[in-house]
Coordinates of C-alpha atoms in Angstrom, one line a residue:
X276 CA -4.9 0.0 22.3
X277 CA -8.0 -2.2 22.7
X278 CA -6.7 -2.8 26.3
X279 CA -7.7 0.8 27.1
X280 CA -11.3 -0.3 26.6
X281 CA -10.9 -3.2 29.0
X282 CA -9.2 -1.2 31.6
X283 CA -11.6 1.8 31.6
X284 CA -14.8 -0.3 30.8
X285 CA -15.9 2.4 28.3
X286 CA -17.1 0.0 25.6
X287 CA -18.1 2.8 23.3
X288 CA -14.4 3.4 22.6
X289 CA -13.9 -0.2 21.5
X290 CA -14.5 0.6 17.8
X291 CA -12.1 3.5 17.9
X292 CA -9.3 1.7 19.7
X293 CA -9.8 -1.3 17.4
X294 CA -9.5 0.9 14.3
X295 CA -6.3 2.5 15.6
X296 CA -4.8 -0.9 16.4
X297 CA -5.8 -2.1 13.0
X298 CA -4.1 0.9 11.4
X299 CA -1.0 0.1 13.4
X300 CA -1.2 -3.5 12.2
X301 CA -1.3 -2.2 8.6
X302 CA 2.0 -0.4 9.1
X303 CA 3.5 -3.4 10.8
X304 CA 2.4 -5.6 7.9
X305 CA 3.8 -3.2 5.4
X306 CA 7.2 -2.7 7.0
X307 CA 8.1 -5.6 9.3
X308 CA 8.7 -9.3 8.8
X309 CA 5.6 -11.3 7.9
X310 CA 5.5 -13.3 11.1
X311 CA 4.6 -10.1 13.1
X312 CA 1.3 -9.9 11.2
X313 CA 0.2 -13.1 12.9
X314 CA 1.9 -12.3 16.2
X315 CA 0.1 -9.0 16.8
X316 CA -3.5 -10.3 16.6
X317 CA -2.6 -13.2 18.9
X318 CA -1.1 -10.8 21.4
X319 CA -4.1 -8.5 21.2
X320 CA -6.5 -11.4 21.8
X321 CA -4.3 -12.9 24.6
X322 CA -3.9 -9.6 26.5
X323 CA -7.6 -8.7 26.2
X324 CA -8.6 -12.1 27.4
X325 CA -6.2 -11.8 30.3
X326 CA -7.4 -8.4 31.4
X327 CA -11.1 -8.7 30.5
X328 CA -11.7 -12.3 31.3
X329 CA -14.4 -12.6 28.6
X330 CA -13.6 -14.8 25.6
X331 CA -16.1 -13.2 23.3
X332 CA -15.3 -9.6 24.2
X333 CA -11.6 -10.4 23.8
X334 CA -12.3 -11.6 20.2
X335 CA -14.2 -8.4 19.2
X336 CA -11.1 -6.2 18.6
X337 CA -10.0 -8.8 16.0
X338 CA -13.0 -8.0 13.8
X339 CA -11.3 -4.9 12.3
X340 CA -7.8 -6.5 11.9
X341 CA -8.5 -8.0 8.4
X342 CA -8.8 -4.5 7.1
X343 CA -5.4 -3.7 8.6
X344 CA -3.8 -6.7 7.1
X345 CA -5.3 -5.9 3.7
X346 CA -4.1 -2.3 3.9
X347 CA -0.6 -3.4 5.0
X348 CA -0.3 -5.8 2.1
X349 CA -1.4 -3.1 -0.4
X350 CA 1.2 -0.6 1.0
X351 CA 3.9 -3.3 0.9
X352 CA 3.1 -4.0 -2.7
X353 CA 2.9 -0.2 -3.5
X354 CA -0.7 -0.3 -4.6
X355 CA -2.7 2.9 -5.3
X356 CA -4.8 4.5 -2.6
X357 CA -8.0 3.9 -4.5
X358 CA -7.2 0.2 -4.9
X359 CA -6.3 0.0 -1.2
X360 CA -9.6 1.6 -0.2
X361 CA -11.4 -1.0 -2.2
X362 CA -9.5 -3.9 -0.7
X363 CA -9.8 -2.4 2.8
X364 CA -13.5 -2.1 2.3
X365 CA -13.6 -5.8 1.5
X366 CA -11.6 -6.4 4.7
X367 CA -14.2 -4.5 6.7
X368 CA -16.9 -6.7 5.2
X369 CA -14.9 -9.8 6.1
X370 CA -14.4 -8.5 9.6
X371 CA -18.1 -7.8 9.9
X372 CA -18.9 -11.4 9.0
X373 CA -16.3 -12.5 11.6
X374 CA -18.1 -10.3 14.2
X375 CA -21.4 -11.9 13.2
X376 CA -19.9 -15.4 13.8
X377 CA -18.6 -14.3 17.2
X378 CA -22.1 -12.9 18.2
X379 CA -23.7 -16.1 16.9
X380 CA -21.3 -18.2 19.0
X381 CA -21.8 -16.0 22.1
X382 CA -25.6 -16.0 21.8
X383 CA -26.3 -19.6 20.6
X384 CA -23.3 -21.5 21.9
X385 CA -22.6 -22.9 18.5
X386 CA -22.1 -21.8 14.9
X387 CA -24.2 -23.6 12.3
X388 CA -26.8 -22.6 9.7
X389 CA -29.7 -22.7 12.2
X390 CA -27.9 -20.6 14.8
X391 CA -26.7 -18.1 12.1
X392 CA -30.3 -17.7 10.8
X393 CA -31.6 -17.2 14.3
X394 CA -28.9 -14.6 15.1
X395 CA -29.5 -12.8 11.8
X396 CA -33.3 -12.6 12.5
X397 CA -32.7 -11.2 16.0
X398 CA -30.1 -8.6 14.7
X399 CA -32.4 -7.6 11.8
X400 CA -35.3 -7.1 14.2
X401 CA -33.2 -5.1 16.6
X402 CA -31.7 -2.8 14.0
X403 CA -35.0 -2.4 12.3
X404 CA -36.6 -1.2 15.5
X405 CA -33.7 1.2 16.2
X406 CA -33.9 2.7 12.7
X407 CA -37.8 2.9 12.9
X408 CA -37.6 4.7 16.2
X409 CA -35.0 7.1 14.9
X410 CA -36.9 7.9 11.7
X411 CA -40.2 8.2 13.6
X412 CA -38.7 10.6 16.1
X413 CA -37.2 12.8 13.4
X414 CA -40.5 13.0 11.5
X415 CA -42.9 13.4 14.5
X416 CA -42.4 17.2 15.0
X417 CA -43.0 17.9 11.3
X418 CA -46.1 15.7 11.2
X419 CA -47.5 17.2 14.5
X420 CA -47.3 20.7 13.0
X421 CA -49.5 19.5 10.1
X422 CA -52.0 17.9 12.4
X423 CA -51.5 14.3 11.1
X424 CA -52.6 11.4 13.3
X425 CA -50.0 9.1 14.9
X426 CA -51.2 6.1 13.0
X427 CA -50.5 7.9 9.7
X428 CA -47.0 8.7 10.9
X429 CA -46.3 5.0 11.8
X430 CA -47.6 3.9 8.3
X431 CA -45.5 6.6 6.6
X432 CA -42.4 5.6 8.5
X433 CA -42.9 1.9 7.7
X434 CA -43.4 2.8 4.0
X435 CA -40.3 5.0 4.0
X436 CA -38.1 2.2 5.4
X437 CA -39.6 -0.3 2.9
X438 CA -38.8 2.1 0.0
X439 CA -35.2 2.5 1.3
X440 CA -34.5 -1.2 1.5
X441 CA -33.2 -1.5 -2.2
X442 CA -30.6 1.2 -1.2
X443 CA -29.2 -0.9 1.6
X444 CA -26.5 -2.4 -0.5
X445 CA -25.3 1.1 -1.7
X446 CA -25.4 2.3 1.8
X447 CA -23.2 -0.5 3.1
X448 CA -20.7 0.1 0.3
X449 CA -20.6 3.9 1.0
X450 CA -20.1 3.3 4.7
X451 CA -17.3 0.8 4.1
X452 CA -15.6 3.1 1.6
X453 CA -15.9 6.1 4.0
X454 CA -14.4 4.1 6.9
X455 CA -11.7 2.6 4.7
X456 CA -10.8 6.1 3.3
X457 CA -10.3 7.4 6.8
X458 CA -8.6 4.2 7.9
X459 CA -6.1 4.3 5.0
X460 CA -5.4 8.0 5.8
X461 CA -4.4 7.1 9.3
X462 CA -2.3 4.2 8.1
X463 CA -0.6 6.3 5.5
X464 CA 0.2 9.0 8.1
X465 CA 1.7 6.4 10.5
X466 CA 3.7 4.9 7.6
X467 CA 5.0 8.3 6.6
X468 CA 6.2 8.9 10.2
X469 CA 8.0 5.6 10.1
X470 CA 9.7 6.1 6.7
X471 CA 9.2 9.2 4.6
X472 CA 11.1 7.9 1.6
X473 CA 9.0 4.7 1.4
X474 CA 5.8 6.7 1.8
X475 CA 6.8 9.0 -1.1
X476 CA 7.5 6.0 -3.3
X477 CA 3.8 5.1 -3.1
X478 CA 1.8 5.9 -6.3
X479 CA -0.1 9.2 -6.2
X480 CA -0.2 12.8 -7.2
X481 CA 2.9 14.9 -6.5
X482 CA 4.4 12.2 -4.4
X483 CA 1.3 11.9 -2.2
X484 CA -0.6 8.7 -1.6
X485 CA -3.9 10.3 -2.7
X486 CA -7.2 8.7 -3.7
X487 CA -8.2 9.0 -7.4
X488 CA -11.6 7.9 -8.5
X489 CA -11.6 5.6 -11.5
X490 CA -13.0 7.0 -14.7
X491 CA -15.3 4.0 -15.1
X492 CA -16.9 4.8 -11.7
X493 CA -17.3 8.4 -12.8
X494 CA -19.0 7.2 -16.0
X495 CA -21.3 4.9 -14.1
X496 CA -22.2 7.8 -11.7
X497 CA -22.9 10.1 -14.6
X498 CA -25.1 7.6 -16.5
X499 CA -27.2 6.9 -13.3
X500 CA -27.6 10.7 -12.8
X501 CA -28.7 11.2 -16.4
X502 CA -31.1 8.3 -16.2
X503 CA -32.7 9.7 -13.1
X504 CA -32.9 13.2 -14.6
X505 CA -34.4 12.0 -17.9
X506 CA -36.6 9.3 -16.4
X507 CA -38.1 11.5 -13.7
X508 CA -41.5 10.4 -12.5
X509 CA -41.8 7.7 -15.2
X510 CA -39.3 5.5 -13.4
X511 CA -40.7 2.9 -11.1
X512 CA -39.7 2.8 -7.4
X513 CA -37.3 -0.2 -7.8
X514 CA -35.6 1.5 -10.8
X515 CA -35.2 4.8 -9.0
X516 CA -33.9 3.0 -5.8
X517 CA -31.4 1.0 -7.9
X518 CA -30.0 4.1 -9.6
X519 CA -29.7 5.9 -6.2
X520 CA -28.1 2.9 -4.6
X521 CA -25.3 2.9 -7.3
X522 CA -24.8 6.6 -7.0
X523 CA -24.7 6.4 -3.2
X524 CA -21.9 3.8 -3.4
X525 CA -19.8 6.1 -5.6
X526 CA -20.6 9.6 -4.4
X527 CA -18.1 9.5 -1.6
X528 CA -15.2 9.2 -4.1
X529 CA -16.8 12.0 -6.2
X530 CA -16.8 14.3 -3.2
X531 CA -13.2 13.4 -2.3
X532 CA -12.1 14.4 -5.8
X533 CA -14.2 17.6 -5.6
X534 CA -12.9 18.8 -2.2
X535 CA -9.2 18.1 -3.3
X536 CA -9.7 20.1 -6.5
X537 CA -11.3 23.0 -4.6
X538 CA -8.5 22.9 -2.0
X539 CA -5.7 22.9 -4.6
X540 CA -7.4 25.8 -6.5
X541 CA -8.1 27.9 -3.4
X542 CA -4.4 27.7 -2.4
X543 CA -3.5 29.5 -5.7
X544 CA -5.6 32.6 -4.8
X545 CA -5.5 32.5 -1.0
X546 CA -9.1 31.2 -0.9
X547 CA -10.6 34.6 -1.5
X548 CA -12.5 33.6 -4.6
X549 CA -14.0 30.6 -2.8
X550 CA -15.1 32.7 0.1
X551 CA -16.8 35.2 -2.2
X552 CA -18.6 32.4 -4.1
X553 CA -19.9 30.9 -0.8
X554 CA -21.2 34.3 0.4
X555 CA -23.0 34.9 -2.9
X556 CA -24.6 31.4 -2.9
X557 CA -25.7 31.8 0.8
X558 CA -27.3 35.2 0.1
X559 CA -29.2 34.4 -3.1
X560 CA -29.9 30.7 -2.8
X561 CA -30.5 29.9 0.9
X562 CA -33.6 27.8 0.3
X563 CA -31.9 25.4 -2.0
X564 CA -28.3 25.9 -1.0
X565 CA -27.5 22.3 -0.2
X566 CA -28.9 21.0 -3.6
X567 CA -26.8 23.6 -5.5
X568 CA -23.7 22.8 -3.5
X569 CA -24.1 19.1 -4.0
X570 CA -24.6 19.5 -7.7
X571 CA -21.5 21.8 -7.9
X572 CA -19.4 19.3 -6.0
X573 CA -20.5 16.4 -8.3
X574 CA -19.6 18.5 -11.4
X575 CA -16.3 19.4 -9.9
X576 CA -15.5 15.9 -8.8
X577 CA -16.4 14.2 -12.1
X578 CA -14.4 16.8 -14.0
X579 CA -11.4 16.4 -11.7
X580 CA -11.6 12.6 -12.2
X581 CA -11.4 12.8 -15.9
X582 CA -8.5 15.4 -15.7
X583 CA -6.6 13.4 -13.0
X584 CA -4.0 12.0 -15.4
X585 CA -3.2 15.4 -16.8
X586 CA -1.9 16.7 -13.4
X587 CA 1.2 14.6 -13.1
X588 CA -0.6 11.5 -11.9
X589 CA 1.3 9.1 -14.2
X590 CA 1.1 6.0 -12.0
X591 CA -2.3 6.3 -10.3
X592 CA -4.8 3.8 -11.6
X593 CA -7.2 3.8 -8.7

């Protein structure tokens, strides 16, 4: 699949094709002999090098393959979906570091501490400028309407990014978990197409390989939320950012539990009650609708997490 990128020269699709090939590698790792796990990455690299002719570009599709191997091993060992998402997220981080080494090698011609520091500084400067320009552009219209000067907008944007820095770790985890969740969904669907009986033998709810948030994560999320609610303005910026960073890292799993709970309940009544509730909320609470919906989803997700073992989920420990 990464060959499509090299044939069409649409480099924007490189991430998508690499993810799809990594999902296919996960299924291969889970169902075929172990030697194929090593053969596929070598084949991808060789064919991309042959078609593209660039050593570094040919190596880039390999960045996402560690996540595929990790997912395939988890499926082969019949691990839970939640555990697989965690391991796949770690595989994405490993792949990201591999991509950093490739970029360092391409830019500096060598890989050592000095070259890595130089490459990191250049990447940090580049992404900081991109984020600054994006935030600045999104705030400019609002600030212009209030008559603020451009210098004040620049200072506010810089201050905003500085305050967001402690949440960077939580943002990375959330992003990796979101990508890993979608990635394992694709891998699971491919595995099901290959062998339905093996797919149904994976741990989950009602024979489905579904994600279940750990109760410890739900407790941590609740504690952070309560601390923010009770602390209020008395909390210092580092403390507030730390609580939000932890919540941001977990909130994806909470929403997954909430949406699945809503989906299962709406099927029982044809979804009519859910539609009525949404209409009422939209009519009476338009100004703060998103805050109310977010809070409702959190409550539903936390509740569903603590009730998960009561719904036939005897094996799920995710």
